[in-house]
Short mmCIF file of C-alpha atoms in Angstrom, two decimals:
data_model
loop_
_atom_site.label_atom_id
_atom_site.label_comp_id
_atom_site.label_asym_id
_atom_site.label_seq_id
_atom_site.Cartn_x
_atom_site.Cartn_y
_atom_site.Cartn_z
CA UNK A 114 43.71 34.37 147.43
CA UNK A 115 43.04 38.02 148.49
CA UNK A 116 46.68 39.13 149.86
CA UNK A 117 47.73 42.93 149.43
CA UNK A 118 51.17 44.38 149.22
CA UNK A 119 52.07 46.04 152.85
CA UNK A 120 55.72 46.91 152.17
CA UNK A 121 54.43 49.33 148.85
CA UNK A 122 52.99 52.43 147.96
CA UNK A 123 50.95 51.91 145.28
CA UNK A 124 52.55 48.87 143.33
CA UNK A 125 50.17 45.69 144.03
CA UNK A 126 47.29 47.10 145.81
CA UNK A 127 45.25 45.40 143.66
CA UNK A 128 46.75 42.13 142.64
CA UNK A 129 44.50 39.61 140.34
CA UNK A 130 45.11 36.34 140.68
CA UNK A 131 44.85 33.42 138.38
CA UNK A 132 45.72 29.76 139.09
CA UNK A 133 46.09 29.82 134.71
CA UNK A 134 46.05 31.92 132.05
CA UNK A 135 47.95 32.17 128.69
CA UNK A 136 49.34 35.23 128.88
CA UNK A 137 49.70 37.51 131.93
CA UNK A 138 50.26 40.54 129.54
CA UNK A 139 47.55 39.90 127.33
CA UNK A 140 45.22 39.36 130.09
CA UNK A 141 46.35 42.71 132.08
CA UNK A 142 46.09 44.47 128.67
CA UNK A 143 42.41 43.57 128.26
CA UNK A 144 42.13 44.44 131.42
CA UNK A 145 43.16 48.07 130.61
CA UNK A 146 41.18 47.74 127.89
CA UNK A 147 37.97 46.86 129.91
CA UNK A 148 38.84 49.38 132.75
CA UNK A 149 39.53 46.53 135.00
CA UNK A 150 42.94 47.55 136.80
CA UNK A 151 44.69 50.70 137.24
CA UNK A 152 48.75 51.85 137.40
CA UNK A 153 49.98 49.51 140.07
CA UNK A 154 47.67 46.69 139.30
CA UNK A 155 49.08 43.24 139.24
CA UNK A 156 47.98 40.35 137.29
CA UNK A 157 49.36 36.64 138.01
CA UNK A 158 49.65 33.52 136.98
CA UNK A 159 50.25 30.51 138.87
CA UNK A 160 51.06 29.04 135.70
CA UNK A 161 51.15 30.60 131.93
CA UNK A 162 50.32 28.59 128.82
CA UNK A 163 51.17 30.69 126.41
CA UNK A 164 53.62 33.05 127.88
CA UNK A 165 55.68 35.11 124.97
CA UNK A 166 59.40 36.06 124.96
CA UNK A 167 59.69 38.50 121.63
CA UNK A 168 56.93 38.00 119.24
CA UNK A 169 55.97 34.55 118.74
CA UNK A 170 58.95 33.07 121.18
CA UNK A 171 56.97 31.25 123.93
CA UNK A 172 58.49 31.23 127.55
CA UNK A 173 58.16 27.62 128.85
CA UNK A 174 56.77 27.43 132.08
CA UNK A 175 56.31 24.31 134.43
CA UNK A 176 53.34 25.10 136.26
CA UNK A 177 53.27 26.20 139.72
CA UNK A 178 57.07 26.21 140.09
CA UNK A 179 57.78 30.00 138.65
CA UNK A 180 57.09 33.48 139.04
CA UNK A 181 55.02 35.36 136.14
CA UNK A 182 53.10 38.70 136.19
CA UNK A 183 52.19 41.99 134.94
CA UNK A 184 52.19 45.24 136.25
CA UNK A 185 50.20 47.83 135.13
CA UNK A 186 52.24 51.47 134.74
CA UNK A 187 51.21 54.83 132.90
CA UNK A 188 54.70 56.58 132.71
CA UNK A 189 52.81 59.42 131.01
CA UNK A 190 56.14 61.29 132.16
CA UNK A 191 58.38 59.08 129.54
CA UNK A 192 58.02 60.71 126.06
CA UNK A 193 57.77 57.24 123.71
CA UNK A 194 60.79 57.46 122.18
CA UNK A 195 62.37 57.09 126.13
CA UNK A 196 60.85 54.11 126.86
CA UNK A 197 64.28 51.83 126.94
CA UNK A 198 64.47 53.85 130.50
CA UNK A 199 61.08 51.61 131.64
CA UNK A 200 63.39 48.63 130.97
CA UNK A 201 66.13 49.58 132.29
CA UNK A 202 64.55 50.54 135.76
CA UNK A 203 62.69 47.37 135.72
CA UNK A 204 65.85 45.45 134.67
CA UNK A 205 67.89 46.42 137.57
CA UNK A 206 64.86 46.32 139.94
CA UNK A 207 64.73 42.30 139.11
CA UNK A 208 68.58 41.48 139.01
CA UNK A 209 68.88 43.81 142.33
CA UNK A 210 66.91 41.19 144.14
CA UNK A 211 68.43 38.60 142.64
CA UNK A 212 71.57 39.68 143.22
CA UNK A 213 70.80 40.14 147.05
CA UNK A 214 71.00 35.99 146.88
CA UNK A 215 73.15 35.07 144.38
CA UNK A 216 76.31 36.21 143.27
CA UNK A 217 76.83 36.42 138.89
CA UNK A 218 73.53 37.93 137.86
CA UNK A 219 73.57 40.17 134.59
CA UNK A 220 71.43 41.99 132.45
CA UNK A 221 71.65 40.42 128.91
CA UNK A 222 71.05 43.24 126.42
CA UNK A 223 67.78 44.35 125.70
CA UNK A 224 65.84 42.51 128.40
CA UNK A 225 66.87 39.12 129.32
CA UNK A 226 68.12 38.54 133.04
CA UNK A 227 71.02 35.46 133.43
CA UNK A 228 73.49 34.20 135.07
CA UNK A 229 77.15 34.45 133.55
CA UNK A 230 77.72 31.02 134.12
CA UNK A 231 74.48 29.04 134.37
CA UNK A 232 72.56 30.91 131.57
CA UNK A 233 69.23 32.51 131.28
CA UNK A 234 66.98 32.87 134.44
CA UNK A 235 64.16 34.95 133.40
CA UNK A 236 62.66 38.14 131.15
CA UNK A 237 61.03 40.85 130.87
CA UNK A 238 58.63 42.17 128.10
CA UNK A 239 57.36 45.38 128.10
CA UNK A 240 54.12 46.18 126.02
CA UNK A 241 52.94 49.65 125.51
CA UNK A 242 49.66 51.30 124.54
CA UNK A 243 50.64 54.67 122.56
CA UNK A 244 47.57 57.26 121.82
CA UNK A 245 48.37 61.27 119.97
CA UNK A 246 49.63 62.16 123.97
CA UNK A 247 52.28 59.36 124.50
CA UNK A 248 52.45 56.67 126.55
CA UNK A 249 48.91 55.67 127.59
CA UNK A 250 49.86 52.67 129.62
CA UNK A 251 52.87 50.30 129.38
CA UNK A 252 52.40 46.58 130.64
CA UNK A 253 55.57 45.09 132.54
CA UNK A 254 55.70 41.45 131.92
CA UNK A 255 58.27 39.51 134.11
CA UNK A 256 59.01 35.61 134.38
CA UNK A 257 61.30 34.33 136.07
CA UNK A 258 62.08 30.64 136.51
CA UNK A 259 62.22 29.77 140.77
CA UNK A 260 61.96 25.97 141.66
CA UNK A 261 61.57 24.73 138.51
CA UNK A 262 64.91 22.49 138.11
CA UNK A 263 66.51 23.11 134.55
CA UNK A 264 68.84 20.17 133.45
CA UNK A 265 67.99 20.02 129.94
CA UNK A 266 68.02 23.37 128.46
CA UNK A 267 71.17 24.90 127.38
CA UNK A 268 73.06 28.24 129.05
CA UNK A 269 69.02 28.19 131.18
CA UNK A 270 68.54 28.04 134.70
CA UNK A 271 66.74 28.53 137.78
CA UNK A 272 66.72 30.55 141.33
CA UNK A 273 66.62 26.97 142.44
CA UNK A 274 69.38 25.85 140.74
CA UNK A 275 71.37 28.57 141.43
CA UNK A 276 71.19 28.59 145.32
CA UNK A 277 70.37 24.43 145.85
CA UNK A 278 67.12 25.08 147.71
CA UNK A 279 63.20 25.98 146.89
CA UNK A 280 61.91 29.61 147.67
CA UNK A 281 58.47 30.80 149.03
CA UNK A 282 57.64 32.57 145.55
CA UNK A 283 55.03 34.58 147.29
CA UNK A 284 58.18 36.01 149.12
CA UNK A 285 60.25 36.79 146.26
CA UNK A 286 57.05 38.19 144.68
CA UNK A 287 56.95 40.80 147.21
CA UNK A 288 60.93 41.82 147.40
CA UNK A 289 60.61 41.95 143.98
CA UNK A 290 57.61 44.44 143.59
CA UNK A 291 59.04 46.30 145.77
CA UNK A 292 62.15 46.73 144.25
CA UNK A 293 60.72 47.66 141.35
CA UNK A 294 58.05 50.17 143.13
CA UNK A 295 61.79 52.11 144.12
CA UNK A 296 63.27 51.79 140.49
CA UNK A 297 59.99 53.29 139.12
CA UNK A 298 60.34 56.35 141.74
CA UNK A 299 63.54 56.76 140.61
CA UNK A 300 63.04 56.87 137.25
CA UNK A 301 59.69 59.00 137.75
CA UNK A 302 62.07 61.71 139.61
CA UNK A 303 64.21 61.92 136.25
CA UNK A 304 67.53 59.69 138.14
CA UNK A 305 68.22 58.44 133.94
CA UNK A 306 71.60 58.70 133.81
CA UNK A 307 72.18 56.98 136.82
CA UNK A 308 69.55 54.36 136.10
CA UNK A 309 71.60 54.20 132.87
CA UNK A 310 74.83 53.82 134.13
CA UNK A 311 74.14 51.36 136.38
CA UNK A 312 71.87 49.20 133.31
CA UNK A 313 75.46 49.32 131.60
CA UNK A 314 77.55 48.34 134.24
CA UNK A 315 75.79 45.15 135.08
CA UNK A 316 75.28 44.24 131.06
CA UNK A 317 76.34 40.92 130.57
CA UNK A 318 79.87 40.64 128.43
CA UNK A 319 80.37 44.53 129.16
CA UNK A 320 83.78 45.36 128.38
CA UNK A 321 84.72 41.57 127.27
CA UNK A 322 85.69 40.42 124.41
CA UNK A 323 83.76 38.07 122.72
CA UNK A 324 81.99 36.88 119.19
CA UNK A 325 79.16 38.20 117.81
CA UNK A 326 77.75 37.61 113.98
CA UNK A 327 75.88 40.77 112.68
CA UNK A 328 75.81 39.46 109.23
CA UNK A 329 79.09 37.95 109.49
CA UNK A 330 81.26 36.66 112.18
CA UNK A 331 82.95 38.75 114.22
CA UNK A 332 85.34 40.00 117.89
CA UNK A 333 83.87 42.82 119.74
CA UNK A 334 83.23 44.46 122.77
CA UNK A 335 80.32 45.57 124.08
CA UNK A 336 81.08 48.92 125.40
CA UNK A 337 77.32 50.81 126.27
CA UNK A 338 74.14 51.19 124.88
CA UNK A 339 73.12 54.56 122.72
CA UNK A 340 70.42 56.89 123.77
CA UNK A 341 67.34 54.73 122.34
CA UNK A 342 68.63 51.94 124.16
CA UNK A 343 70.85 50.40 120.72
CA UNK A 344 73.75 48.09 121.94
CA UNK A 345 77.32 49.21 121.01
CA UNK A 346 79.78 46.84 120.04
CA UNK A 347 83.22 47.94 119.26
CA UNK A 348 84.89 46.30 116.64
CA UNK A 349 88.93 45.30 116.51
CA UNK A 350 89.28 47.90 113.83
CA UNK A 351 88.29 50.29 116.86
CA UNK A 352 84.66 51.15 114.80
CA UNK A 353 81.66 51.80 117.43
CA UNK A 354 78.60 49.64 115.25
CA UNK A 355 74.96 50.66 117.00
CA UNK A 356 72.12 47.71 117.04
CA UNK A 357 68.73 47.01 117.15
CA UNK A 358 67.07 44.21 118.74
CA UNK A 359 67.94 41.28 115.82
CA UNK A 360 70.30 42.95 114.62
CA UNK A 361 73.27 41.50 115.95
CA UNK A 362 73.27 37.89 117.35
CA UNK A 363 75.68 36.39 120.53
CA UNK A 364 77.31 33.44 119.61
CA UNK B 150 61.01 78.28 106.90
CA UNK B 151 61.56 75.13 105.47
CA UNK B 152 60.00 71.78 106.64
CA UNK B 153 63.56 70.26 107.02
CA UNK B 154 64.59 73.26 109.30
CA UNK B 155 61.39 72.51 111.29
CA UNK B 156 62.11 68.78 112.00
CA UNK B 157 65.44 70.07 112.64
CA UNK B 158 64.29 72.33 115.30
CA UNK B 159 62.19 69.94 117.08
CA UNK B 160 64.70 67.32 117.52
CA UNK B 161 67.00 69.75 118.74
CA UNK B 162 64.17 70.41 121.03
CA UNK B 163 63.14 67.17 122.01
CA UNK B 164 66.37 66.24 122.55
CA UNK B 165 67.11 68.98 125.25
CA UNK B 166 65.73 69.62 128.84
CA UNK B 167 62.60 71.80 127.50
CA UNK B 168 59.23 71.46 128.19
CA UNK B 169 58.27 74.43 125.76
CA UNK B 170 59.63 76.50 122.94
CA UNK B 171 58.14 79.39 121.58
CA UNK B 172 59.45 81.35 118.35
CA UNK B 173 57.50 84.33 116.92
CA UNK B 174 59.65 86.86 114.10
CA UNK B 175 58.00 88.79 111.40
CA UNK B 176 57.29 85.48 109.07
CA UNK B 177 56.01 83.13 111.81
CA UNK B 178 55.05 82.05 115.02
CA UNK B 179 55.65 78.19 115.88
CA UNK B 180 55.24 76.73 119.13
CA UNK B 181 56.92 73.42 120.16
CA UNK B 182 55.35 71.43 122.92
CA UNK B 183 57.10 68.18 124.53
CA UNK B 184 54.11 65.89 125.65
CA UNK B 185 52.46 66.26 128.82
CA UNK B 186 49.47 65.25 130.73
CA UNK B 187 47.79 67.74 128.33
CA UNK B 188 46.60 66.85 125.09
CA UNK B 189 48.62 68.75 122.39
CA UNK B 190 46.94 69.41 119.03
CA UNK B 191 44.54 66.91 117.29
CA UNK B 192 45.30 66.42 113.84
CA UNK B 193 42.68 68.17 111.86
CA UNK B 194 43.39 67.69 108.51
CA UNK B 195 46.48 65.80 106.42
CA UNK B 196 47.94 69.22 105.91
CA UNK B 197 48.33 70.07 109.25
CA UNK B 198 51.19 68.59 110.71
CA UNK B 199 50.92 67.68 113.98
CA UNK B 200 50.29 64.14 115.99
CA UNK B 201 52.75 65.00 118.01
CA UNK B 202 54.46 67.54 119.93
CA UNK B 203 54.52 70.05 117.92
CA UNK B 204 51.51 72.55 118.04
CA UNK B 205 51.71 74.89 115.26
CA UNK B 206 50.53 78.46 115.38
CA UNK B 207 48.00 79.18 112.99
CA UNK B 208 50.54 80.60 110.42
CA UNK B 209 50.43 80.02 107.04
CA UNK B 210 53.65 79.01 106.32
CA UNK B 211 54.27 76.84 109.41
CA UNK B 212 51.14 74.76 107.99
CA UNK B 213 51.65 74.07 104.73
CA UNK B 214 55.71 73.60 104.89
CA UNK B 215 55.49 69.68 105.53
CA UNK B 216 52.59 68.64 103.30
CA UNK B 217 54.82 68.27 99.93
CA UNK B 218 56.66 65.96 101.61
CA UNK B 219 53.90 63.77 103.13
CA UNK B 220 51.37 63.99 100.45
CA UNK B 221 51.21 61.61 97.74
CA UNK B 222 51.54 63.14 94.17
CA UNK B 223 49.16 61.39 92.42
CA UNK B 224 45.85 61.07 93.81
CA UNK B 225 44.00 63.50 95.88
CA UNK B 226 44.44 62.02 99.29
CA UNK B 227 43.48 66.11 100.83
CA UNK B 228 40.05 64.46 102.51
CA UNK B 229 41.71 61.71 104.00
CA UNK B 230 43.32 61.64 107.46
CA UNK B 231 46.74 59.91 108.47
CA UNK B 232 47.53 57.81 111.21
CA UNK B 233 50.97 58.63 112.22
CA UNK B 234 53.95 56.74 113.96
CA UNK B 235 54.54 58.19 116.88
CA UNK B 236 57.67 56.73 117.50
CA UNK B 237 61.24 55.00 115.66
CA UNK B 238 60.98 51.30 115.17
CA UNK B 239 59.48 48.63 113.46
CA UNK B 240 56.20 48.27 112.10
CA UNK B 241 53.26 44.99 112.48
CA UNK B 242 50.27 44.67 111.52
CA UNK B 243 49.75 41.80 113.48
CA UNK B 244 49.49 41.19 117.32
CA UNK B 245 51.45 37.83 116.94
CA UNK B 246 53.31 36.30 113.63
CA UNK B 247 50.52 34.00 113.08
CA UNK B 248 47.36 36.66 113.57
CA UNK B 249 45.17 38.48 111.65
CA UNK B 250 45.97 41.91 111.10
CA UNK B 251 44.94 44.44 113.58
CA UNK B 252 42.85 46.63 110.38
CA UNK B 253 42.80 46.42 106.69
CA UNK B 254 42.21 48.26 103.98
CA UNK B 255 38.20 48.69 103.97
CA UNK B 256 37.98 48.30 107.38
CA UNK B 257 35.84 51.13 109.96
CA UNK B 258 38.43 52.00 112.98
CA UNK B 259 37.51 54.10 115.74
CA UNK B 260 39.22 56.00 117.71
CA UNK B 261 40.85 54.73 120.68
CA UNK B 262 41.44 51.24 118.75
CA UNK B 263 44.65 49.59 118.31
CA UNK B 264 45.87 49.60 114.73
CA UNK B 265 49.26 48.15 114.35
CA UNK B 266 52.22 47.58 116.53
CA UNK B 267 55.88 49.52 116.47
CA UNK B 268 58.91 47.19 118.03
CA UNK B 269 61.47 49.23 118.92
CA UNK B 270 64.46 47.29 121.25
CA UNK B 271 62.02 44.35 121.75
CA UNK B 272 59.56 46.50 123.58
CA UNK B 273 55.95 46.33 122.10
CA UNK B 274 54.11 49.23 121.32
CA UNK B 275 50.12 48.81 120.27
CA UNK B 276 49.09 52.02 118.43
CA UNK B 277 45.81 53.57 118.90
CA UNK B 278 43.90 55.83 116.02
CA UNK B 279 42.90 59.11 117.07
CA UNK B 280 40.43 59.15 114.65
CA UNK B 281 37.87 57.04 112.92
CA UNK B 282 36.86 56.36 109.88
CA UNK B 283 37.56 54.13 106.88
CA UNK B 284 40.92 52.51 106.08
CA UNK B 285 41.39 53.53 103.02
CA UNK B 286 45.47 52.80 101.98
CA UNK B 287 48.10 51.01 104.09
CA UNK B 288 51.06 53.01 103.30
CA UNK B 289 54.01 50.78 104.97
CA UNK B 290 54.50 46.85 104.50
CA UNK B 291 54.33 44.67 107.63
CA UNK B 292 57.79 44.80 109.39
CA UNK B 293 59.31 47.23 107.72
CA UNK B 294 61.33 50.28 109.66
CA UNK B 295 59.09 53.54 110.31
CA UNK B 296 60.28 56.90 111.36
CA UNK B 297 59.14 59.36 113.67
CA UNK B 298 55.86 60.65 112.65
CA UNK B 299 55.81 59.04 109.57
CA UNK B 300 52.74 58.44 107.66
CA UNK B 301 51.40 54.42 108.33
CA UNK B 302 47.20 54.52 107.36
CA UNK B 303 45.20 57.06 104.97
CA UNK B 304 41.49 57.09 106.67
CA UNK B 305 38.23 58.20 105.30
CA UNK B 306 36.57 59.77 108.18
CA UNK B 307 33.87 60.05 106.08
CA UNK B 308 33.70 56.54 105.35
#
């Protein structure tokens, strides 16, 4: 396949293609690593073997069926300790075109994309490369499960199963890189507070009660996230309690 | 000025809309740079502390403020270079759970090669040496928390 992006600017001008690979970010970082691909390169997978949710989780993947790549980005303009903003942009970039099909989609805190109902539909896992100057290159993994029909799974689901029909992933491949070519602008022009504001307001349980066991069981609501991109739950004693990722668990 | 008021002053700093700060009185000059396209300071020596944003004028004091704090007492670590964190978060030494390390201690790195990994929020960081040399001291245990600019490999660029 040798298809281009028309409906970009410089997202997906050079996309490489692979009917198999293990992981698409692991392959698009050696990639950087070999001079290979540039910002705006694309690498993906018809299917993944070895695709990674946080380290060590593995993303299972029927092949042919879903959507997983890798961009290749050099926010040189993020200082490291603002790169929470690179998720949130491409957060919002992925559940805007979802949401453009399907009504319920939220942002599960850091970087999971669901559902409310139906559960989990896809991810996003961001790995950077950090030299003495900042942020040398970041690589955007996303998959997302499309026709692949999800029975079995608990609170996990599909684009398929969600809207009772199969998509042209090539399609949704290109609103979705395109979407995320805008969010990046965005971002780029320093739009963080709005990029922020709108992360929070589409954050799955925002503003609900609901249980959550940081060490112990307890009622909270998640109110926001805090400047490094830590969740805040408020507590029923009215106490604001910041978290890392594993630091507090849904239930 | 003390290295606390320092730190102090550069969060303030990095926490506001500037790009660059410049101080000069009678005692010292310090200038704080935000990262840009432009390479700040290369760490020269362990004494001198800057990875990061923070280009220090040549002034005595500015210089030698943070090394009692960074420097370990007991041996003489002065010809050794650190590899700093450049960020909050979580340290690996491993690319996966179930990998070898990145380096160890005895190990030749060079610069440009990736060294450990800091999680911060679930996003992955790989961090690359600036310099090479020799590892010669790991200073913080696999997945522990690291600060800002702390201190994570002692290398022996002569080594």
């Amino acid at each position: 396949m040798h298809k281009i992006l028309a409906n970009t600017v410089f997202l997906g001008k050079d996309i490489h293609f692979l009917t198999e690979c293990h992981s698409t970010n692991d392959l698009a970082l050696e990639k950087i690593r070999n001079r290979e691909v540039a910002e705006g390169s694309i690498v993906i997978a018809d299917s993944q073997t070895k695709g990674r949710g946080q380290r060590g989780n593995r993303w299972w993947s029927e092949p042919n069926k879903n959507l997983t790549f890798s961009l290749v980005l050099q926010p040189f303009f993020l200082d490291p300790s603002e790169q929470f903003e690179l998720n949130i942009a491409v957060s919002l970039a992925v559940s805007e075109t979802l949401s453009d099909y399907v009504k319920g989609i939220k942002l599960k805190w850091p970087n999971d994309i669901l559902h409310e109902e139906k559960g989990k539909i896809g991810g996003i896992l961001i790995e950077n490369i950090l030299n003495h100057k900042g942020i040398e290159y970041s690589v955007v993994g996303i998959g997302l499960n499309i026709n692949q029909s999800i029975s079995e799974i608990p609170f996990a689901t599909s684009f398929f199963n969600l809207t009772a029909k199969e998509w042209d992933r090539w399609e949704i491949f290109k609103l979705l890189i395109s979407k995320m070519e805008k969010y990046y602008i965005l971002l780029k022009k320093g739009e963080k507070n709005q990029l922020r504001r709108r992360y929070v307001e589409n954050l799955y349980r925002i503003n609900e009660i609901a249980e959550y066991d940081d060490g112990e069981v307890f009622e909270g609501e998640i109110t926001g996230i805090e400047q490094s991109g830590k969740l805040i739950i408020k507590k029923s004693d009215g106490s604001l309690n910041y978290y890392g990722f594993k630091e507090v668990k849904y239930l | 000025m003390k290295a606390k008021e320092i730190q102090d002053l550069i969060d303030f700093i990095s926490n506001s809309g500037l790009a660059e700060v410049k101080i000069e009185t009678e005692e010292f000059k310090l200038s704080i740079k935000k990262y840009s396209e432009a390479p700040a300071v290369k760490v020269e020596t362990v004494a001198v502390p800057a990875t990061a944003p923070v280009a220090a004028a040549p002034s005595p004091v500015v210089a030698a403020a943070p090394a009692p704090s960074s420097a370990p007492a007991k041996e003489d670590t002065s010809k050794y270079l650190e590899i700093k964190s450049p960020m909050i978060g979580t340290f690996y030494r491993t690319p996966n759970p179930d990998s070898d390390p990145f380096v160890s201690v005895g190990d030749t790195v060079t610069a440009g090669q990736t060294v450990c990994i800091i999680e911060a929020m679930k996003l992955f960081n790989e961090i690359e040496s600036e310099v090479s040399g020799k590892i010669v001291k790991i200073l913080v245990d696999n997945a522990s928390p690291v600060e800002y600019d702390q201190p994570l490999f002692l290398v022996d660029p002569a080594g």
